[in-house]
PDB file of N, CA, C and O in Angstrom:
ATOM      1  N   UNK A   8     -39.315 -56.016 160.335  1.00 77.00           N
ATOM      2  CA  UNK A   8     -39.297 -57.227 160.768  1.00 77.00           C
ATOM      3  C   UNK A   8     -39.290 -58.432 159.467  1.00 77.00           C
ATOM      4  O   UNK A   8     -38.660 -59.537 159.863  1.00 77.00           O
ATOM      5  N   UNK A   9     -39.208 -57.938 158.440  1.00 76.00           N
ATOM      6  CA  UNK A   9     -39.177 -58.977 157.532  1.00 76.00           C
ATOM      7  C   UNK A   9     -37.492 -59.127 157.040  1.00 76.00           C
ATOM      8  O   UNK A   9     -37.270 -60.137 156.648  1.00 76.00           O
ATOM      9  N   UNK A  10     -37.008 -58.167 157.787  1.00 78.00           N
ATOM     10  CA  UNK A  10     -35.471 -58.405 157.726  1.00 78.00           C
ATOM     11  C   UNK A  10     -35.212 -59.302 158.702  1.00 78.00           C
ATOM     12  O   UNK A  10     -34.030 -59.904 158.567  1.00 78.00           O
ATOM     13  N   UNK A  11     -35.879 -59.552 159.510  1.00 82.00           N
ATOM     14  CA  UNK A  11     -35.200 -60.725 160.758  1.00 82.00           C
ATOM     15  C   UNK A  11     -36.017 -62.058 160.702  1.00 82.00           C
ATOM     16  O   UNK A  11     -35.630 -62.948 161.268  1.00 82.00           O
ATOM     17  N   UNK A  12     -37.352 -62.170 160.317  1.00 87.00           N
ATOM     18  CA  UNK A  12     -37.853 -63.275 160.022  1.00 87.00           C
ATOM     19  C   UNK A  12     -38.738 -63.553 158.719  1.00 87.00           C
ATOM     20  O   UNK A  12     -39.144 -62.354 158.402  1.00 87.00           O
ATOM     21  N   UNK A  13     -39.269 -64.719 158.479  1.00 91.00           N
ATOM     22  CA  UNK A  13     -39.894 -64.783 156.967  1.00 91.00           C
ATOM     23  C   UNK A  13     -41.533 -64.351 157.651  1.00 91.00           C
ATOM     24  O   UNK A  13     -41.783 -64.407 158.676  1.00 91.00           O
ATOM     25  N   UNK A  14     -42.229 -64.243 156.322  1.00 91.00           N
ATOM     26  CA  UNK A  14     -43.797 -63.988 157.019  1.00 91.00           C
ATOM     27  C   UNK A  14     -44.435 -65.242 157.420  1.00 91.00           C
ATOM     28  O   UNK A  14     -45.190 -64.903 158.396  1.00 91.00           O
ATOM     29  N   UNK A  15     -44.005 -66.366 157.214  1.00 95.00           N
ATOM     30  CA  UNK A  15     -44.456 -67.596 157.905  1.00 95.00           C
ATOM     31  C   UNK A  15     -44.009 -67.660 159.507  1.00 95.00           C
ATOM     32  O   UNK A  15     -44.892 -67.847 160.250  1.00 95.00           O
ATOM     33  N   UNK A  16     -42.690 -67.323 159.549  1.00 94.00           N
ATOM     34  CA  UNK A  16     -41.829 -67.148 160.863  1.00 94.00           C
ATOM     35  C   UNK A  16     -42.997 -66.173 161.701  1.00 94.00           C
ATOM     36  O   UNK A  16     -43.287 -66.407 162.974  1.00 94.00           O
ATOM     37  N   UNK A  17     -43.152 -64.998 161.218  1.00 92.00           N
ATOM     38  CA  UNK A  17     -44.161 -63.952 161.941  1.00 92.00           C
ATOM     39  C   UNK A  17     -45.550 -64.715 162.389  1.00 92.00           C
ATOM     40  O   UNK A  17     -45.838 -64.213 163.232  1.00 92.00           O
ATOM     41  N   UNK A  18     -46.216 -65.266 161.293  1.00 92.00           N
ATOM     42  CA  UNK A  18     -47.509 -65.970 161.713  1.00 92.00           C
ATOM     43  C   UNK A  18     -47.285 -66.523 162.462  1.00 92.00           C
ATOM     44  O   UNK A  18     -48.159 -66.652 163.604  1.00 92.00           O
ATOM     45  N   UNK A  19     -46.278 -67.826 162.469  1.00 95.00           N
ATOM     46  CA  UNK A  19     -46.284 -68.558 163.743  1.00 95.00           C
ATOM     47  C   UNK A  19     -46.050 -67.953 164.973  1.00 95.00           C
ATOM     48  O   UNK A  19     -46.732 -68.665 166.269  1.00 95.00           O
ATOM     49  N   UNK A  20     -45.126 -67.031 165.058  1.00 94.00           N
ATOM     50  CA  UNK A  20     -44.810 -66.405 166.498  1.00 94.00           C
ATOM     51  C   UNK A  20     -46.169 -65.535 166.889  1.00 94.00           C
ATOM     52  O   UNK A  20     -46.453 -65.546 168.365  1.00 94.00           O
ATOM     53  N   UNK A  21     -46.848 -64.735 166.106  1.00 93.00           N
ATOM     54  CA  UNK A  21     -48.253 -64.256 166.401  1.00 93.00           C
ATOM     55  C   UNK A  21     -49.043 -65.194 167.082  1.00 93.00           C
ATOM     56  O   UNK A  21     -49.695 -65.106 168.092  1.00 93.00           O
ATOM     57  N   UNK A  22     -49.279 -66.079 165.972  1.00 92.00           N
ATOM     58  CA  UNK A  22     -50.650 -67.082 166.541  1.00 92.00           C
ATOM     59  C   UNK A  22     -50.024 -67.921 167.732  1.00 92.00           C
ATOM     60  O   UNK A  22     -51.050 -68.157 168.608  1.00 92.00           O
ATOM     61  N   UNK A  23     -48.970 -68.283 168.071  1.00 94.00           N
ATOM     62  CA  UNK A  23     -48.516 -68.912 169.052  1.00 94.00           C
ATOM     63  C   UNK A  23     -48.915 -68.145 170.294  1.00 94.00           C
ATOM     64  O   UNK A  23     -48.989 -68.453 171.451  1.00 94.00           O
ATOM     65  N   UNK A  24     -48.971 -66.834 170.233  1.00 92.00           N
ATOM     66  CA  UNK A  24     -49.116 -65.602 171.334  1.00 92.00           C
ATOM     67  C   UNK A  24     -50.530 -65.413 171.564  1.00 92.00           C
ATOM     68  O   UNK A  24     -50.999 -64.290 172.425  1.00 92.00           O
ATOM     69  N   UNK A  25     -51.440 -65.428 170.702  1.00 90.00           N
ATOM     70  CA  UNK A  25     -52.588 -64.970 170.475  1.00 90.00           C
ATOM     71  C   UNK A  25     -53.391 -65.242 171.504  1.00 90.00           C
ATOM     72  O   UNK A  25     -53.529 -66.440 172.102  1.00 90.00           O
ATOM     73  N   UNK A  26     -54.483 -64.133 172.080  1.00 87.00           N
ATOM     74  CA  UNK A  26     -55.291 -64.838 173.417  1.00 87.00           C
ATOM     75  C   UNK A  26     -56.276 -65.384 172.707  1.00 87.00           C
ATOM     76  O   UNK A  26     -56.620 -65.294 171.618  1.00 87.00           O
ATOM     77  N   UNK A  27     -57.034 -66.161 173.627  1.00 82.00           N
ATOM     78  CA  UNK A  27     -58.356 -66.631 173.584  1.00 82.00           C
ATOM     79  C   UNK A  27     -59.385 -65.545 172.443  1.00 82.00           C
ATOM     80  O   UNK A  27     -59.411 -64.561 172.877  1.00 82.00           O
ATOM     81  N   UNK A  28     -60.071 -66.402 171.765  1.00 79.00           N
ATOM     82  CA  UNK A  28     -61.235 -65.573 170.895  1.00 79.00           C
ATOM     83  C   UNK A  28     -61.969 -64.808 171.907  1.00 79.00           C
ATOM     84  O   UNK A  28     -62.598 -65.249 172.986  1.00 79.00           O
ATOM     85  N   UNK A  29     -62.457 -63.603 171.459  1.00 74.00           N
ATOM     86  CA  UNK A  29     -63.200 -62.861 172.261  1.00 74.00           C
ATOM     87  C   UNK A  29     -62.395 -61.931 173.408  1.00 74.00           C
ATOM     88  O   UNK A  29     -63.060 -60.949 174.209  1.00 74.00           O
ATOM     89  N   UNK A  30     -61.012 -62.276 173.658  1.00 76.00           N
ATOM     90  CA  UNK A  30     -60.403 -61.431 174.388  1.00 76.00           C
ATOM     91  C   UNK A  30     -60.291 -59.898 174.427  1.00 76.00           C
ATOM     92  O   UNK A  30     -59.904 -59.640 173.146  1.00 76.00           O
ATOM     93  N   UNK A  31     -60.395 -59.516 175.189  1.00 70.00           N
ATOM     94  CA  UNK A  31     -60.318 -57.909 174.923  1.00 70.00           C
ATOM     95  C   UNK A  31     -59.114 -57.334 175.073  1.00 70.00           C
ATOM     96  O   UNK A  31     -58.965 -56.202 174.539  1.00 70.00           O
ATOM     97  N   UNK A  32     -58.112 -58.107 176.008  1.00 78.00           N
ATOM     98  CA  UNK A  32     -56.698 -57.683 176.068  1.00 78.00           C
ATOM     99  C   UNK A  32     -55.430 -58.544 175.557  1.00 78.00           C
ATOM    100  O   UNK A  32     -56.018 -59.701 175.567  1.00 78.00           O
ATOM    101  N   UNK A  33     -54.453 -58.042 175.198  1.00 82.00           N
ATOM    102  CA  UNK A  33     -53.442 -59.267 175.057  1.00 82.00           C
ATOM    103  C   UNK A  33     -53.014 -58.607 173.530  1.00 82.00           C
ATOM    104  O   UNK A  33     -51.829 -59.674 173.194  1.00 82.00           O
ATOM    105  N   UNK A  34     -53.547 -58.154 172.423  1.00 85.00           N
ATOM    106  CA  UNK A  34     -53.194 -58.166 171.442  1.00 85.00           C
ATOM    107  C   UNK A  34     -52.064 -57.073 171.357  1.00 85.00           C
ATOM    108  O   UNK A  34     -51.045 -57.701 170.592  1.00 85.00           O
ATOM    109  N   UNK A  35     -51.778 -55.936 172.014  1.00 87.00           N
ATOM    110  CA  UNK A  35     -50.719 -55.041 172.026  1.00 87.00           C
ATOM    111  C   UNK A  35     -49.343 -55.740 172.511  1.00 87.00           C
ATOM    112  O   UNK A  35     -48.533 -55.571 171.858  1.00 87.00           O
ATOM    113  N   UNK A  36     -49.445 -56.857 173.386  1.00 90.00           N
ATOM    114  CA  UNK A  36     -48.196 -57.272 173.993  1.00 90.00           C
ATOM    115  C   UNK A  36     -47.964 -58.296 172.858  1.00 90.00           C
ATOM    116  O   UNK A  36     -46.548 -58.432 172.864  1.00 90.00           O
ATOM    117  N   UNK A  37     -48.863 -59.010 172.065  1.00 91.00           N
ATOM    118  CA  UNK A  37     -48.549 -59.959 170.951  1.00 91.00           C
ATOM    119  C   UNK A  37     -47.654 -59.027 170.164  1.00 91.00           C
ATOM    120  O   UNK A  37     -46.533 -59.734 169.849  1.00 91.00           O
ATOM    121  N   UNK A  38     -48.066 -57.880 169.630  1.00 90.00           N
ATOM    122  CA  UNK A  38     -47.095 -56.925 168.852  1.00 90.00           C
ATOM    123  C   UNK A  38     -45.607 -56.507 169.331  1.00 90.00           C
ATOM    124  O   UNK A  38     -44.500 -56.673 169.009  1.00 90.00           O
ATOM    125  N   UNK A  39     -45.867 -56.466 170.630  1.00 90.00           N
ATOM    126  CA  UNK A  39     -44.639 -55.926 171.851  1.00 90.00           C
ATOM    127  C   UNK A  39     -44.000 -56.946 171.471  1.00 90.00           C
ATOM    128  O   UNK A  39     -42.371 -56.531 171.131  1.00 90.00           O
ATOM    129  N   UNK A  40     -43.835 -57.911 172.012  1.00 92.00           N
ATOM    130  CA  UNK A  40     -43.078 -59.366 171.738  1.00 92.00           C
ATOM    131  C   UNK A  40     -42.622 -59.712 170.220  1.00 92.00           C
ATOM    132  O   UNK A  40     -41.526 -59.674 170.075  1.00 92.00           O
ATOM    133  N   UNK A  41     -43.145 -59.250 169.244  1.00 92.00           N
ATOM    134  CA  UNK A  41     -42.867 -59.442 167.971  1.00 92.00           C
ATOM    135  C   UNK A  41     -42.083 -58.670 167.303  1.00 92.00           C
ATOM    136  O   UNK A  41     -40.863 -58.688 167.146  1.00 92.00           O
ATOM    137  N   UNK A  42     -42.301 -57.095 167.711  1.00 88.00           N
ATOM    138  CA  UNK A  42     -41.084 -56.288 167.574  1.00 88.00           C
ATOM    139  C   UNK A  42     -39.642 -56.239 168.494  1.00 88.00           C
ATOM    140  O   UNK A  42     -38.900 -55.986 167.962  1.00 88.00           O
ATOM    141  N   UNK A  43     -40.000 -56.703 169.594  1.00 86.00           N
ATOM    142  CA  UNK A  43     -39.145 -57.011 170.542  1.00 86.00           C
ATOM    143  C   UNK A  43     -37.989 -57.775 170.000  1.00 86.00           C
ATOM    144  O   UNK A  43     -36.792 -57.708 170.071  1.00 86.00           O
ATOM    145  N   UNK A  44     -38.646 -58.751 169.660  1.00 87.00           N
ATOM    146  CA  UNK A  44     -37.935 -60.103 169.027  1.00 87.00           C
ATOM    147  C   UNK A  44     -36.886 -59.975 167.762  1.00 87.00           C
ATOM    148  O   UNK A  44     -35.820 -60.662 167.273  1.00 87.00           O
ATOM    149  N   UNK A  45     -37.487 -58.912 167.329  1.00 83.00           N
ATOM    150  CA  UNK A  45     -36.772 -58.352 165.694  1.00 83.00           C
ATOM    151  C   UNK A  45     -35.674 -57.036 165.987  1.00 83.00           C
ATOM    152  O   UNK A  45     -35.349 -56.863 164.922  1.00 83.00           O
ATOM    153  N   UNK A  46     -36.007 -56.615 167.205  1.00 82.00           N
ATOM    154  CA  UNK A  46     -35.217 -55.444 167.398  1.00 82.00           C
ATOM    155  C   UNK A  46     -33.780 -55.673 168.040  1.00 82.00           C
ATOM    156  O   UNK A  46     -33.529 -56.546 168.903  1.00 82.00           O
ATOM    157  N   UNK A  47     -33.093 -55.246 167.367  1.00 70.00           N
ATOM    158  CA  UNK A  47     -31.528 -55.172 167.503  1.00 70.00           C
ATOM    159  C   UNK A  47     -31.077 -54.734 168.844  1.00 70.00           C
ATOM    160  O   UNK A  47     -31.588 -53.514 168.699  1.00 70.00           O
ATOM    161  N   UNK A  48     -30.307 -55.219 169.703  1.00 71.00           N
ATOM    162  CA  UNK A  48     -29.714 -54.207 170.852  1.00 71.00           C
ATOM    163  C   UNK A  48     -28.835 -53.387 170.587  1.00 71.00           C
ATOM    164  O   UNK A  48     -28.311 -52.429 170.744  1.00 71.00           O
ATOM    165  N   UNK A  49     -27.924 -53.979 169.379  1.00 65.00           N
ATOM    166  CA  UNK A  49     -27.133 -52.607 168.808  1.00 65.00           C
ATOM    167  C   UNK A  49     -26.638 -52.936 167.372  1.00 65.00           C
ATOM    168  O   UNK A  49     -27.153 -53.950 166.977  1.00 65.00           O
ATOM    169  N   UNK A  50     -26.372 -51.884 166.715  1.00 63.00           N
ATOM    170  CA  UNK A  50     -26.127 -52.176 165.128  1.00 63.00           C
ATOM    171  C   UNK A  50     -25.282 -53.376 164.959  1.00 63.00           C
ATOM    172  O   UNK A  50     -25.859 -53.973 163.837  1.00 63.00           O
ATOM    173  N   UNK A  51     -24.242 -53.786 165.328  1.00 64.00           N
ATOM    174  CA  UNK A  51     -23.530 -54.512 164.925  1.00 64.00           C
ATOM    175  C   UNK A  51     -24.098 -55.978 165.156  1.00 64.00           C
ATOM    176  O   UNK A  51     -23.475 -56.664 164.715  1.00 64.00           O
ATOM    177  N   UNK A  52     -25.071 -56.115 166.134  1.00 61.00           N
ATOM    178  CA  UNK A  52     -25.553 -57.477 166.669  1.00 61.00           C
ATOM    179  C   UNK A  52     -25.838 -58.090 165.188  1.00 61.00           C
ATOM    180  O   UNK A  52     -25.742 -59.313 164.884  1.00 61.00           O
ATOM    181  N   UNK A  53     -26.839 -57.493 164.187  1.00 59.00           N
ATOM    182  CA  UNK A  53     -27.260 -58.103 163.073  1.00 59.00           C
ATOM    183  C   UNK A  53     -26.760 -57.256 161.891  1.00 59.00           C
ATOM    184  O   UNK A  53     -27.666 -57.630 160.979  1.00 59.00           O
ATOM    185  N   UNK A  54     -25.646 -56.803 161.874  1.00 63.00           N
ATOM    186  CA  UNK A  54     -25.244 -56.074 160.889  1.00 63.00           C
ATOM    187  C   UNK A  54     -26.204 -54.883 160.300  1.00 63.00           C
ATOM    188  O   UNK A  54     -26.330 -54.480 159.047  1.00 63.00           O
ATOM    189  N   UNK A  55     -26.873 -54.447 161.300  1.00 57.00           N
ATOM    190  CA  UNK A  55     -27.496 -53.090 161.138  1.00 57.00           C
ATOM    191  C   UNK A  55     -28.949 -53.425 161.057  1.00 57.00           C
ATOM    192  O   UNK A  55     -29.821 -52.631 160.765  1.00 57.00           O
ATOM    193  N   UNK A  56     -29.237 -54.933 160.869  1.00 59.00           N
ATOM    194  CA  UNK A  56     -31.089 -55.166 160.784  1.00 59.00           C
ATOM    195  C   UNK A  56     -31.513 -54.922 162.018  1.00 59.00           C
ATOM    196  O   UNK A  56     -30.692 -55.578 162.802  1.00 59.00           O
ATOM    197  N   UNK A  57     -32.602 -54.858 162.035  1.00 55.00           N
ATOM    198  CA  UNK A  57     -33.492 -54.569 163.181  1.00 55.00           C
ATOM    199  C   UNK A  57     -32.955 -53.491 164.279  1.00 55.00           C
ATOM    200  O   UNK A  57     -33.475 -53.098 165.344  1.00 55.00           O
ATOM    201  N   UNK A  58     -32.731 -52.396 163.289  1.00 61.00           N
ATOM    202  CA  UNK A  58     -32.219 -51.060 164.079  1.00 61.00           C
ATOM    203  C   UNK A  58     -33.150 -49.945 163.435  1.00 61.00           C
ATOM    204  O   UNK A  58     -32.764 -48.529 164.076  1.00 61.00           O
ATOM    205  N   UNK A  59     -33.886 -50.104 162.419  1.00 70.00           N
ATOM    206  CA  UNK A  59     -34.742 -49.147 162.191  1.00 70.00           C
ATOM    207  C   UNK A  59     -36.154 -48.954 162.882  1.00 70.00           C
ATOM    208  O   UNK A  59     -36.325 -49.947 163.559  1.00 70.00           O
ATOM    209  N   UNK A  60     -36.906 -48.213 162.492  1.00 75.00           N
ATOM    210  CA  UNK A  60     -37.974 -47.689 163.089  1.00 75.00           C
ATOM    211  C   UNK A  60     -39.044 -48.684 162.442  1.00 75.00           C
ATOM    212  O   UNK A  60     -39.020 -49.248 161.269  1.00 75.00           O
ATOM    213  N   UNK A  61     -39.819 -49.271 163.485  1.00 79.00           N
ATOM    214  CA  UNK A  61     -40.715 -50.622 163.035  1.00 79.00           C
ATOM    215  C   UNK A  61     -42.122 -50.271 163.758  1.00 79.00           C
ATOM    216  O   UNK A  61     -42.337 -49.734 164.554  1.00 79.00           O
ATOM    217  N   UNK A  62     -42.947 -50.635 162.744  1.00 82.00           N
ATOM    218  CA  UNK A  62     -44.689 -50.387 163.207  1.00 82.00           C
ATOM    219  C   UNK A  62     -44.999 -51.886 162.927  1.00 82.00           C
ATOM    220  O   UNK A  62     -45.210 -52.327 161.859  1.00 82.00           O
ATOM    221  N   UNK A  63     -46.259 -52.054 163.635  1.00 85.00           N
ATOM    222  CA  UNK A  63     -46.815 -53.577 163.263  1.00 85.00           C
ATOM    223  C   UNK A  63     -48.191 -53.245 163.617  1.00 85.00           C
ATOM    224  O   UNK A  63     -48.673 -52.538 164.424  1.00 85.00           O
ATOM    225  N   UNK A  64     -48.982 -53.714 162.446  1.00 87.00           N
ATOM    226  CA  UNK A  64     -50.552 -53.700 163.000  1.00 87.00           C
ATOM    227  C   UNK A  64     -51.368 -54.951 162.806  1.00 87.00           C
ATOM    228  O   UNK A  64     -50.600 -55.817 161.869  1.00 87.00           O
ATOM    229  N   UNK A  65     -52.150 -55.612 163.774  1.00 87.00           N
ATOM    230  CA  UNK A  65     -52.496 -56.742 163.988  1.00 87.00           C
ATOM    231  C   UNK A  65     -53.898 -56.942 163.480  1.00 87.00           C
ATOM    232  O   UNK A  65     -54.730 -55.841 164.346  1.00 87.00           O
ATOM    233  N   UNK A  66     -54.833 -57.310 162.702  1.00 86.00           N
ATOM    234  CA  UNK A  66     -55.986 -57.436 162.307  1.00 86.00           C
ATOM    235  C   UNK A  66     -56.625 -58.641 162.957  1.00 86.00           C
ATOM    236  O   UNK A  66     -56.078 -59.584 162.199  1.00 86.00           O
ATOM    237  N   UNK A  67     -57.355 -59.023 163.617  1.00 83.00           N
ATOM    238  CA  UNK A  67     -57.870 -59.945 163.782  1.00 83.00           C
ATOM    239  C   UNK A  67     -59.560 -60.336 163.807  1.00 83.00           C
ATOM    240  O   UNK A  67     -60.279 -59.545 164.299  1.00 83.00           O
ATOM    241  N   UNK A  68     -59.902 -61.045 162.820  1.00 85.00           N
ATOM    242  CA  UNK A  68     -61.075 -61.594 162.369  1.00 85.00           C
ATOM    243  C   UNK A  68     -61.643 -62.512 163.383  1.00 85.00           C
ATOM    244  O   UNK A  68     -61.001 -63.730 163.223  1.00 85.00           O
ATOM    245  N   UNK A  69     -62.984 -62.417 163.948  1.00 82.00           N
ATOM    246  CA  UNK A  69     -63.037 -63.238 164.682  1.00 82.00           C
ATOM    247  C   UNK A  69     -64.693 -63.821 164.178  1.00 82.00           C
ATOM    248  O   UNK A  69     -65.293 -62.826 163.845  1.00 82.00           O
ATOM    249  N   UNK A  70     -64.999 -64.992 164.370  1.00 81.00           N
ATOM    250  CA  UNK A  70     -66.285 -65.587 164.086  1.00 81.00           C
ATOM    251  C   UNK A  70     -67.104 -64.864 165.316  1.00 81.00           C
ATOM    252  O   UNK A  70     -66.682 -65.377 166.298  1.00 81.00           O
ATOM    253  N   UNK A  71     -68.371 -64.520 164.998  1.00 83.00           N
ATOM    254  CA  UNK A  71     -68.972 -63.956 166.162  1.00 83.00           C
ATOM    255  C   UNK A  71     -69.589 -64.785 167.084  1.00 83.00           C
ATOM    256  O   UNK A  71     -70.090 -64.633 168.501  1.00 83.00           O
ATOM    257  N   UNK A  72     -70.092 -66.570 166.498  1.00 84.00           N
ATOM    258  CA  UNK A  72     -70.311 -67.079 167.390  1.00 84.00           C
ATOM    259  C   UNK A  72     -69.636 -67.555 168.195  1.00 84.00           C
ATOM    260  O   UNK A  72     -69.684 -67.999 169.801  1.00 84.00           O
ATOM    261  N   UNK A  73     -68.332 -67.826 167.815  1.00 78.00           N
ATOM    262  CA  UNK A  73     -67.458 -68.334 168.813  1.00 78.00           C
ATOM    263  C   UNK A  73     -66.792 -67.541 169.962  1.00 78.00           C
ATOM    264  O   UNK A  73     -66.831 -67.541 171.114  1.00 78.00           O
ATOM    265  N   UNK A  74     -67.083 -66.079 169.707  1.00 76.00           N
ATOM    266  CA  UNK A  74     -66.792 -64.674 170.410  1.00 76.00           C
ATOM    267  C   UNK A  74     -67.998 -64.810 171.696  1.00 76.00           C
ATOM    268  O   UNK A  74     -67.574 -64.722 172.868  1.00 76.00           O
ATOM    269  N   UNK A  75     -68.979 -65.093 170.902  1.00 79.00           N
ATOM    270  CA  UNK A  75     -70.494 -65.021 171.970  1.00 79.00           C
ATOM    271  C   UNK A  75     -70.228 -66.232 172.911  1.00 79.00           C
ATOM    272  O   UNK A  75     -70.264 -66.195 174.084  1.00 79.00           O
ATOM    273  N   UNK A  76     -70.021 -67.390 172.157  1.00 79.00           N
ATOM    274  CA  UNK A  76     -69.718 -68.501 173.130  1.00 79.00           C
ATOM    275  C   UNK A  76     -68.553 -68.184 174.191  1.00 79.00           C
ATOM    276  O   UNK A  76     -68.815 -68.722 175.515  1.00 79.00           O
ATOM    277  N   UNK A  77     -67.550 -67.722 174.025  1.00 74.00           N
ATOM    278  CA  UNK A  77     -66.538 -67.374 174.658  1.00 74.00           C
ATOM    279  C   UNK A  77     -67.020 -66.622 175.860  1.00 74.00           C
ATOM    280  O   UNK A  77     -66.508 -66.618 177.171  1.00 74.00           O
ATOM    281  N   UNK A  78     -67.559 -65.548 175.747  1.00 67.00           N
ATOM    282  CA  UNK A  78     -67.951 -64.436 176.599  1.00 67.00           C
ATOM    283  C   UNK A  78     -69.470 -65.210 177.578  1.00 67.00           C
ATOM    284  O   UNK A  78     -69.536 -65.068 178.716  1.00 67.00           O
ATOM    285  N   UNK A  79     -69.877 -66.446 177.107  1.00 55.00           N
ATOM    286  CA  UNK A  79     -70.871 -66.877 177.832  1.00 55.00           C
ATOM    287  C   UNK A  79     -70.224 -68.153 178.851  1.00 55.00           C
ATOM    288  O   UNK A  79     -70.297 -68.050 179.877  1.00 55.00           O
ATOM    289  N   UNK A  80     -69.002 -68.520 178.571  1.00 52.00           N
ATOM    290  CA  UNK A  80     -68.152 -69.269 179.428  1.00 52.00           C
ATOM    291  C   UNK A  80     -67.813 -68.819 180.737  1.00 52.00           C
ATOM    292  O   UNK A  80     -67.541 -68.882 181.809  1.00 52.00           O
ATOM    293  N   UNK A  81     -67.407 -67.333 180.031  1.00 49.00           N
ATOM    294  CA  UNK A  81     -66.528 -66.483 181.196  1.00 49.00           C
ATOM    295  C   UNK A  81     -67.668 -66.052 182.290  1.00 49.00           C
ATOM    296  O   UNK A  81     -67.349 -65.781 183.502  1.00 49.00           O
ATOM    297  N   UNK A  82     -68.757 -65.724 181.698  1.00 43.00           N
ATOM    298  CA  UNK A  82     -70.023 -65.436 182.616  1.00 43.00           C
ATOM    299  C   UNK A  82     -70.126 -66.429 183.477  1.00 43.00           C
ATOM    300  O   UNK A  82     -70.572 -66.215 184.457  1.00 43.00           O
ATOM    301  N   UNK A  83     -70.277 -67.708 182.905  1.00 43.00           N
ATOM    302  CA  UNK A  83     -70.569 -69.006 183.675  1.00 43.00           C
ATOM    303  C   UNK A  83     -69.707 -69.147 184.790  1.00 43.00           C
ATOM    304  O   UNK A  83     -70.039 -69.476 185.774  1.00 43.00           O
ATOM    305  N   UNK A  84     -68.318 -68.924 184.286  1.00 44.00           N
ATOM    306  CA  UNK A  84     -67.189 -68.991 185.449  1.00 44.00           C
ATOM    307  C   UNK A  84     -67.467 -67.950 186.523  1.00 44.00           C
ATOM    308  O   UNK A  84     -67.023 -68.257 187.829  1.00 44.00           O
ATOM    309  N   UNK A  85     -67.993 -66.728 186.138  1.00 41.00           N
ATOM    310  CA  UNK A  85     -67.943 -65.559 187.155  1.00 41.00           C
ATOM    311  C   UNK A  85     -69.071 -65.951 188.249  1.00 41.00           C
ATOM    312  O   UNK A  85     -68.934 -65.838 189.118  1.00 41.00           O
ATOM    313  N   UNK A  86     -70.184 -66.552 187.184  1.00 41.00           N
ATOM    314  CA  UNK A  86     -71.365 -66.783 188.273  1.00 41.00           C
ATOM    315  C   UNK A  86     -71.019 -67.876 189.456  1.00 41.00           C
ATOM    316  O   UNK A  86     -71.538 -68.017 190.699  1.00 41.00           O
ATOM    317  N   UNK A  87     -70.207 -69.070 188.756  1.00 46.00           N
ATOM    318  CA  UNK A  87     -70.064 -70.177 189.937  1.00 46.00           C
ATOM    319  C   UNK A  87     -69.033 -69.293 190.742  1.00 46.00           C
ATOM    320  O   UNK A  87     -69.163 -69.968 192.160  1.00 46.00           O
ATOM    321  N   UNK A  88     -68.445 -68.398 190.555  1.00 44.00           N
ATOM    322  CA  UNK A  88     -67.317 -67.979 191.428  1.00 44.00           C
ATOM    323  C   UNK A  88     -68.066 -67.246 192.715  1.00 44.00           C
ATOM    324  O   UNK A  88     -67.806 -67.442 193.937  1.00 44.00           O
ATOM    325  N   UNK A  89     -69.150 -66.615 192.299  1.00 46.00           N
ATOM    326  CA  UNK A  89     -70.031 -65.652 193.044  1.00 46.00           C
ATOM    327  C   UNK A  89     -70.833 -66.397 194.254  1.00 46.00           C
ATOM    328  O   UNK A  89     -71.037 -66.629 195.164  1.00 46.00           O
ATOM    329  N   UNK A  90     -71.427 -67.823 193.544  1.00 43.00           N
ATOM    330  CA  UNK A  90     -71.980 -68.444 194.309  1.00 43.00           C
ATOM    331  C   UNK A  90     -71.924 -69.042 195.809  1.00 43.00           C
ATOM    332  O   UNK A  90     -70.633 -69.350 195.813  1.00 43.00           O
TER     333      UNK A  90
END
């Protein structure tokens, strides 16, 4: 990854794609997009960069109050749909 983008570029890339706080899905696709963006289709494409094995780990720390509020909003929306 660091051969293809700077640390700040990686942060910007990931932040732009993060799902809402409390979301249970979507983090894997953020990492898949990151690795796809860094992966070369052919060794000549980037002079051999982006052709190596890559692994990414995303750790997301969330404010429990924000997560709880997000869950409440989802529940409220679901109740409105049912009514």
